[in-house]
Amino acid sequence: MTTEQRRVVLTGCGVLSSIGTGVAEFTASLKAGRVGTSDITVFDTAGFPGTRGHQVHGFDAAARLRTVRPEEIGRASQFSAAAARMALEDAGLTEERLRERRGTIVIGTTDGEVGELDLLTESALAIGLSAFTGRAMSRTATGSLALNIARELGLSDVETSTVATACAAGNYAIGSGFDAVRSGEAEWALVGGADALNRKTFAGFSRLGLIAPDECRPFDSERKGLLTGEGAGLLLLETEESALARGAHIYAEVLGYGLNCDAAHPTAPEEDSVARCIRLALQNASVKPEEVDLISAHGTGTPTNDTTEIAAIRQVFGDEVPRTVGLKAMIGHTMGAASALGAIASALAIRHGFIPPTANHRTTDPTCDVDVVPNESIAADVRIVQNNGLAFGGNNAVVLLGRHQNPRGEYAR
């Protein structure tokens, strides 16, 4: 292992979301400002005040997975394994190439396989303890989100971990993989987040009164809450040296990240803590606030989150706040996948020179008075993006991505 800190680049993306499967479809939807809201059908919403969310429709696990058997793993694990395979293929790598070099797999999640536990409980109430079969139990393990990527790709000498830091977990995973590759502990990292729609989380947010009746509207004066969603975002990270040697396309460079936990409140973010986390990320990435072109906000569309997040951003950026967008208007709140999908969207903004919009927007809340890029994407020269992830319990994670500049000082476009 070397102690030299190496540059880490993103060369592959795997996406499952309500607005598209795969990086090309996801990019087109972001540019178009497409909104993926629909009625939830993966569980019965009877008795709930709302029925809408951001479901991944048309997902065929059997068509996406080559090794693991879909019927033996839960929906969130199916998402993570399928997105990992997409990221690998997008990077132009093979399983054999991964096996030759030491790597790490880190997946963030909020719920793990809670949806499978919902189904198991329902079966147990109907038929008793005979519902607890080996197969049923194997579908419920949270750690299986990372483990089943290793199984799917036939990796038998790899470090795996599943991080349960809720809605910031995707950024936590990216930071972990970034450290491993930068330090030389790993030559590649498959990192990101995955979660599946489930009744438990839908019930929890409904009970808190945080489910929007129609659409999620981050930073809008008429915002009424979030819409739960599902999906996965997987990123293939490797060293700059490796990517250049094999002629890989580079979406972006991971510049650094910041993490903190204030444990101040079970559900409400804390302004000063969020501001500290942003400063930690900027310091770790050696980026000045005025160098940030775009902020991909956590932006849940709840009154408390949006106001607190913008206030924290203003603490750091003063009156010169970069354009700040809320992707959850398009893809819903995908929990552990949220900041991973945000990171991929950030990299695509850098790669393709555009800023995705904050969809469903009507009137900006005066307490969130920043340029949210309402409703329509715009072309822009995007060099550095800050991707925020804020989670229950005061877990904050901020990742900085930048346009890759090769050793000759040339930008890859």
Coordinates of C-alpha atoms in Angstrom, one line a residue, residues 51-410:
T51 CA -51.1 7.3 -3.1
R52 CA -48.3 8.9 -5.1
G53 CA -44.6 8.4 -5.2
H54 CA -41.6 7.8 -7.5
Q55 CA -41.7 4.1 -8.4
V56 CA -39.2 2.4 -10.8
H57 CA -41.7 0.9 -13.3
G58 CA -40.7 -1.9 -15.7
F59 CA -37.7 -3.1 -13.8
D60 CA -37.0 -6.7 -14.9
A61 CA -34.5 -8.1 -12.4
A62 CA -34.1 -11.4 -14.3
A63 CA -33.1 -9.4 -17.5
R64 CA -30.6 -7.3 -15.6
L65 CA -28.9 -9.9 -13.4
R66 CA -26.7 -12.7 -14.7
T67 CA -25.5 -14.5 -11.6
V68 CA -27.7 -14.0 -8.6
R69 CA -31.3 -15.3 -8.7
P70 CA -33.8 -12.5 -8.3
E71 CA -36.2 -14.6 -6.3
E72 CA -33.6 -15.1 -3.6
I73 CA -32.8 -11.5 -2.9
G74 CA -35.0 -8.4 -2.0
R75 CA -36.0 -5.6 -4.3
A76 CA -33.4 -3.2 -2.9
S77 CA -30.6 -5.7 -3.4
Q78 CA -31.9 -6.3 -7.0
F79 CA -31.6 -2.6 -7.6
S80 CA -28.0 -2.3 -6.2
A81 CA -26.7 -5.4 -8.1
A82 CA -28.4 -4.3 -11.3
A83 CA -27.0 -0.7 -11.0
A84 CA -23.6 -2.0 -10.2
R85 CA -23.5 -4.1 -13.4
M86 CA -24.7 -1.0 -15.4
A87 CA -21.9 1.0 -13.8
L88 CA -19.3 -1.6 -14.7
E89 CA -20.4 -1.8 -18.3
D90 CA -20.6 2.0 -18.5
A91 CA -17.0 2.2 -17.3
G92 CA -15.9 -0.3 -20.0
L93 CA -14.7 -2.8 -17.4
T94 CA -15.3 -6.5 -16.9
E95 CA -15.7 -8.7 -13.9
E96 CA -12.3 -10.3 -14.7
R97 CA -10.6 -6.9 -14.6
L98 CA -12.1 -6.2 -11.2
R99 CA -10.9 -9.6 -9.9
E100 CA -7.3 -8.7 -10.8
R101 CA -7.2 -5.7 -8.5
R102 CA -8.2 -5.1 -4.9
G103 CA -11.5 -3.2 -4.6
T104 CA -14.2 -2.1 -2.3
I105 CA -18.0 -2.0 -2.4
V106 CA -19.9 0.4 -0.2
I107 CA -23.6 0.9 -0.5
G108 CA -25.7 3.4 1.4
T109 CA -29.3 2.8 2.4
T110 CA -32.1 4.0 4.7
D111 CA -34.3 1.0 4.8
G112 CA -32.3 -2.0 3.6
E113 CA -34.8 -4.7 2.9
V114 CA -37.6 -3.4 5.1
G115 CA -40.0 -3.9 2.2
E116 CA -39.3 -7.7 2.4
L117 CA -39.9 -7.6 6.2
D118 CA -43.2 -6.0 5.5
L119 CA -44.2 -8.9 3.2
L120 CA -42.8 -11.5 5.6
T121 CA -44.8 -10.0 8.5
E122 CA -47.9 -10.0 6.3
S123 CA -47.4 -13.7 5.5
A124 CA -46.7 -14.6 9.1
L125 CA -50.0 -13.0 10.2
A126 CA -51.7 -15.1 7.5
I127 CA -50.1 -18.5 7.9
G128 CA -48.0 -18.3 11.1
L129 CA -44.4 -19.2 11.7
S130 CA -44.2 -21.4 8.5
A131 CA -43.7 -18.1 6.7
F132 CA -40.2 -17.9 8.0
T133 CA -38.5 -20.0 5.4
G134 CA -34.8 -19.8 4.7
R135 CA -35.4 -18.0 1.4
A136 CA -37.8 -15.5 3.0
M137 CA -35.2 -14.7 5.7
S138 CA -32.4 -14.4 3.2
R139 CA -34.3 -11.6 1.4
T140 CA -34.4 -9.4 4.5
A141 CA -30.7 -8.8 5.4
T142 CA -29.6 -5.2 5.1
G143 CA -26.0 -6.1 4.4
S144 CA -27.1 -8.0 1.3
L145 CA -27.2 -4.7 -0.7
A146 CA -23.4 -4.7 -0.9
L147 CA -22.9 -8.5 -0.6
N148 CA -25.1 -9.2 -3.6
I149 CA -23.0 -6.9 -5.8
A150 CA -20.0 -9.1 -5.0
R151 CA -22.1 -12.2 -5.8
E152 CA -23.4 -10.8 -9.0
L153 CA -20.0 -9.9 -10.3
G154 CA -18.3 -13.1 -9.0
L155 CA -15.9 -11.2 -6.7
S156 CA -14.5 -13.4 -3.9
D157 CA -11.7 -11.2 -2.5
V158 CA -13.3 -7.8 -2.0
E159 CA -14.3 -5.6 1.0
T160 CA -18.0 -5.0 1.3
S161 CA -20.1 -2.8 3.6
T162 CA -23.6 -1.4 3.7
V163 CA -23.9 2.0 5.4
A164 CA -27.2 2.8 7.1
T165 CA -26.9 6.6 7.5
A166 CA -30.3 7.2 6.0
C167 CA -30.8 9.9 3.4
A168 CA -27.1 10.9 3.4
A169 CA -25.9 7.4 3.0
G170 CA -25.0 7.6 -0.7
N171 CA -22.6 10.4 -0.1
Y172 CA -21.1 8.5 2.9
A173 CA -20.5 5.6 0.6
I174 CA -18.8 7.8 -2.0
G175 CA -16.6 9.3 0.6
S176 CA -15.6 5.9 1.9
G177 CA -14.7 4.6 -1.6
F178 CA -12.9 7.9 -2.4
D179 CA -10.7 7.4 0.7
A180 CA -9.9 3.8 -0.2
V181 CA -8.9 4.5 -3.8
R182 CA -7.0 7.8 -3.0
S183 CA -5.0 6.1 -0.2
G184 CA -4.1 3.0 -2.3
E185 CA -6.1 0.6 -0.1
A186 CA -8.2 -0.2 -3.2
E187 CA -7.7 0.2 -6.9
W188 CA -11.4 0.6 -7.6
A189 CA -14.6 1.2 -5.7
L190 CA -18.2 0.5 -6.5
V191 CA -20.1 3.0 -4.3
G192 CA -23.6 4.5 -4.1
G193 CA -27.0 3.9 -2.6
A194 CA -30.2 1.9 -3.1
D195 CA -33.6 1.7 -1.6
A196 CA -37.0 0.3 -2.5
L197 CA -40.4 1.8 -1.8
N198 CA -41.9 0.2 1.3
R199 CA -45.0 0.6 3.5
K200 CA -43.0 1.3 6.7
T201 CA -41.3 4.5 5.4
F202 CA -44.4 5.6 3.5
A203 CA -46.4 5.2 6.8
G204 CA -43.8 7.1 8.8
F205 CA -43.6 10.1 6.5
S206 CA -47.4 10.1 6.2
R207 CA -47.7 10.1 10.0
L208 CA -45.3 13.0 10.2
G209 CA -47.5 14.9 7.7
L210 CA -44.6 15.3 5.3
I211 CA -46.1 13.6 2.2
A212 CA -47.0 16.1 -0.5
P213 CA -50.5 15.7 -1.9
D214 CA -49.5 16.1 -5.6
E215 CA -45.9 16.9 -6.4
C216 CA -42.7 17.7 -4.5
R217 CA -41.8 21.4 -4.8
P218 CA -38.4 22.2 -3.2
F219 CA -37.9 25.8 -2.2
D220 CA -41.4 26.8 -3.3
S221 CA -43.6 29.0 -1.2
E222 CA -46.4 26.4 -1.8
R223 CA -44.3 23.3 -0.9
K224 CA -46.1 20.8 1.2
G225 CA -43.6 18.0 1.6
L226 CA -41.9 15.2 -0.2
L227 CA -42.8 12.1 -2.2
T228 CA -41.1 8.9 -1.3
G229 CA -39.2 7.2 -4.1
E230 CA -37.0 4.3 -5.0
G231 CA -34.0 3.5 -7.1
A232 CA -30.3 3.1 -7.1
G233 CA -27.2 5.1 -8.1
L234 CA -23.9 3.3 -8.4
L235 CA -20.6 5.0 -9.3
L236 CA -17.4 3.2 -10.4
L237 CA -14.4 5.1 -9.0
E238 CA -10.8 4.4 -10.0
T239 CA -7.5 6.2 -10.0
E240 CA -6.8 8.8 -12.7
E241 CA -3.8 6.8 -13.7
S242 CA -5.9 3.7 -14.3
A243 CA -8.6 5.6 -16.2
L244 CA -6.1 7.4 -18.5
A245 CA -4.1 4.2 -19.1
R246 CA -7.1 2.4 -20.5
G247 CA -8.6 5.4 -22.3
A248 CA -11.7 5.5 -20.2
H249 CA -14.2 8.3 -20.4
I250 CA -14.1 10.4 -17.2
Y251 CA -17.3 12.0 -16.0
A252 CA -15.7 13.9 -13.2
E253 CA -13.1 13.9 -10.5
V254 CA -14.0 13.4 -6.9
L255 CA -12.4 16.3 -5.2
G256 CA -13.3 15.6 -1.6
Y257 CA -16.1 15.3 1.0
G258 CA -17.2 16.2 4.5
L259 CA -19.2 14.3 7.1
N260 CA -20.5 15.2 10.5
C261 CA -23.3 14.2 12.9
D262 CA -24.8 16.7 15.4
A263 CA -27.4 14.3 16.8
A264 CA -29.4 17.4 17.6
H265 CA -32.9 16.2 16.5
P266 CA -34.4 13.0 15.2
T267 CA -35.8 14.6 12.1
A268 CA -34.9 18.3 11.7
P269 CA -31.6 19.4 10.3
E270 CA -29.5 21.9 12.3
E271 CA -28.3 25.0 10.4
D272 CA -24.9 25.5 12.0
S273 CA -24.1 21.8 11.7
V274 CA -24.9 21.7 8.0
A275 CA -22.8 24.8 7.4
R276 CA -19.9 23.1 9.2
C277 CA -20.2 20.0 7.0
I278 CA -20.1 22.1 3.9
R279 CA -17.0 23.9 5.1
L280 CA -15.4 20.5 5.9
A281 CA -16.1 19.3 2.4
L282 CA -14.7 22.5 0.8
Q283 CA -11.6 22.2 2.9
N284 CA -11.1 18.5 2.2
A285 CA -11.5 19.3 -1.6
S286 CA -9.3 22.4 -1.4
V287 CA -12.1 24.3 -3.1
K288 CA -13.0 27.9 -2.3
P289 CA -16.8 28.8 -2.1
E290 CA -16.5 31.1 -5.0
E291 CA -15.3 28.3 -7.2
V292 CA -18.5 26.2 -6.8
D293 CA -20.7 26.6 -9.9
L294 CA -23.7 24.5 -8.7
I295 CA -25.2 23.0 -5.6
S296 CA -27.3 19.9 -5.9
A297 CA -29.3 20.4 -2.7
H298 CA -30.8 17.9 -0.4
G299 CA -34.0 19.8 -1.1
T300 CA -36.7 17.6 0.2
G301 CA -39.6 20.1 -0.3
T302 CA -40.4 20.2 3.4
P303 CA -40.6 23.6 5.0
T304 CA -38.1 23.0 7.7
N305 CA -35.4 21.2 5.6
D306 CA -35.4 23.7 2.7
T307 CA -35.3 26.8 4.9
T308 CA -32.6 25.4 7.1
E309 CA -30.5 24.1 4.2
I310 CA -30.6 27.5 2.4
A311 CA -29.7 29.3 5.6
A312 CA -26.7 27.0 6.1
I313 CA -25.6 27.5 2.5
R314 CA -25.8 31.3 3.0
Q315 CA -23.6 31.0 6.1
V316 CA -20.8 29.6 3.8
F317 CA -21.5 31.4 0.5
G318 CA -22.9 34.7 1.8
D319 CA -24.7 36.7 -0.9
E320 CA -23.0 34.8 -3.7
V321 CA -24.9 31.5 -3.6
P322 CA -24.4 29.3 -6.7
R323 CA -27.4 28.1 -8.5
T324 CA -29.1 25.6 -6.2
V325 CA -31.4 22.8 -7.5
G326 CA -33.6 20.3 -5.9
L327 CA -33.7 17.0 -7.9
K328 CA -36.2 15.4 -5.7
A329 CA -38.9 17.2 -7.6
M330 CA -38.1 14.9 -10.5
I331 CA -37.0 11.6 -8.8
G332 CA -38.7 11.8 -5.4
H333 CA -36.9 11.2 -2.2
T334 CA -35.1 7.9 -2.9
M335 CA -33.7 7.8 0.7
G336 CA -30.3 6.0 0.7
A337 CA -30.0 6.4 -3.1
A338 CA -30.8 10.1 -3.0
S339 CA -27.3 11.6 -2.7
A340 CA -25.8 8.9 -4.9
L341 CA -28.2 9.9 -7.7
G342 CA -27.5 13.5 -6.9
A343 CA -23.8 12.8 -7.3
I344 CA -24.4 11.2 -10.7
A345 CA -26.6 14.1 -11.8
S346 CA -23.8 16.4 -10.7
A347 CA -21.2 14.6 -12.8
L348 CA -23.5 14.6 -15.8
A349 CA -24.0 18.4 -15.4
I350 CA -20.2 18.7 -15.5
R351 CA -19.7 16.3 -18.3
H352 CA -22.5 17.6 -20.6
G353 CA -22.5 21.3 -19.6
F354 CA -26.0 21.8 -18.3
I355 CA -27.9 22.5 -15.1
P356 CA -30.9 20.3 -14.4
P357 CA -33.9 22.3 -13.2
T358 CA -35.9 22.3 -10.0
A359 CA -39.2 21.0 -11.5
N360 CA -42.8 21.7 -10.4
H361 CA -41.7 25.2 -9.4
R362 CA -44.2 28.1 -9.0
T363 CA -42.9 30.8 -6.7
T364 CA -39.7 30.8 -4.7
D365 CA -40.1 31.0 -1.0
P366 CA -38.6 34.3 0.2
T367 CA -36.7 32.3 2.9
C368 CA -35.1 30.2 0.1
D369 CA -34.3 33.2 -2.2
V370 CA -31.7 31.7 -4.5
D371 CA -31.6 30.8 -8.2
V372 CA -33.3 27.3 -8.2
V373 CA -33.3 27.1 -12.0
P374 CA -37.1 26.7 -12.2
N375 CA -38.6 24.1 -14.4
E376 CA -36.2 24.2 -17.4
S377 CA -32.6 23.1 -17.6
I378 CA -30.1 25.5 -18.9
A379 CA -26.8 25.2 -20.7
A380 CA -23.8 26.2 -18.4
D381 CA -20.1 25.8 -18.0
V382 CA -20.1 23.6 -14.9
R383 CA -16.7 22.9 -13.4
I384 CA -17.4 22.2 -9.7
V385 CA -20.6 20.9 -8.1
Q386 CA -21.4 20.5 -4.4
N387 CA -23.8 17.6 -3.7
N388 CA -25.6 17.8 -0.3
G389 CA -27.0 14.9 1.7
L390 CA -28.8 15.5 5.0
A391 CA -30.2 12.7 7.1
F392 CA -32.4 12.0 10.1
G393 CA -30.4 12.2 13.3
G394 CA -28.2 15.0 12.1
N395 CA -26.1 12.9 9.7
N396 CA -24.7 15.3 7.1
A397 CA -22.6 14.4 4.1
V398 CA -21.3 16.7 1.3
V399 CA -19.4 15.6 -1.7
L400 CA -17.5 17.9 -4.2
L401 CA -17.1 16.8 -7.8
G402 CA -15.0 18.7 -10.4
R403 CA -14.4 18.6 -14.1
H404 CA -11.4 16.4 -14.7
Q405 CA -8.2 18.1 -15.8
N406 CA -5.6 15.7 -17.1
P407 CA -1.9 16.0 -16.2
R408 CA -1.3 18.2 -19.3
G409 CA -3.8 20.7 -17.9
E410 CA -6.5 19.8 -20.4

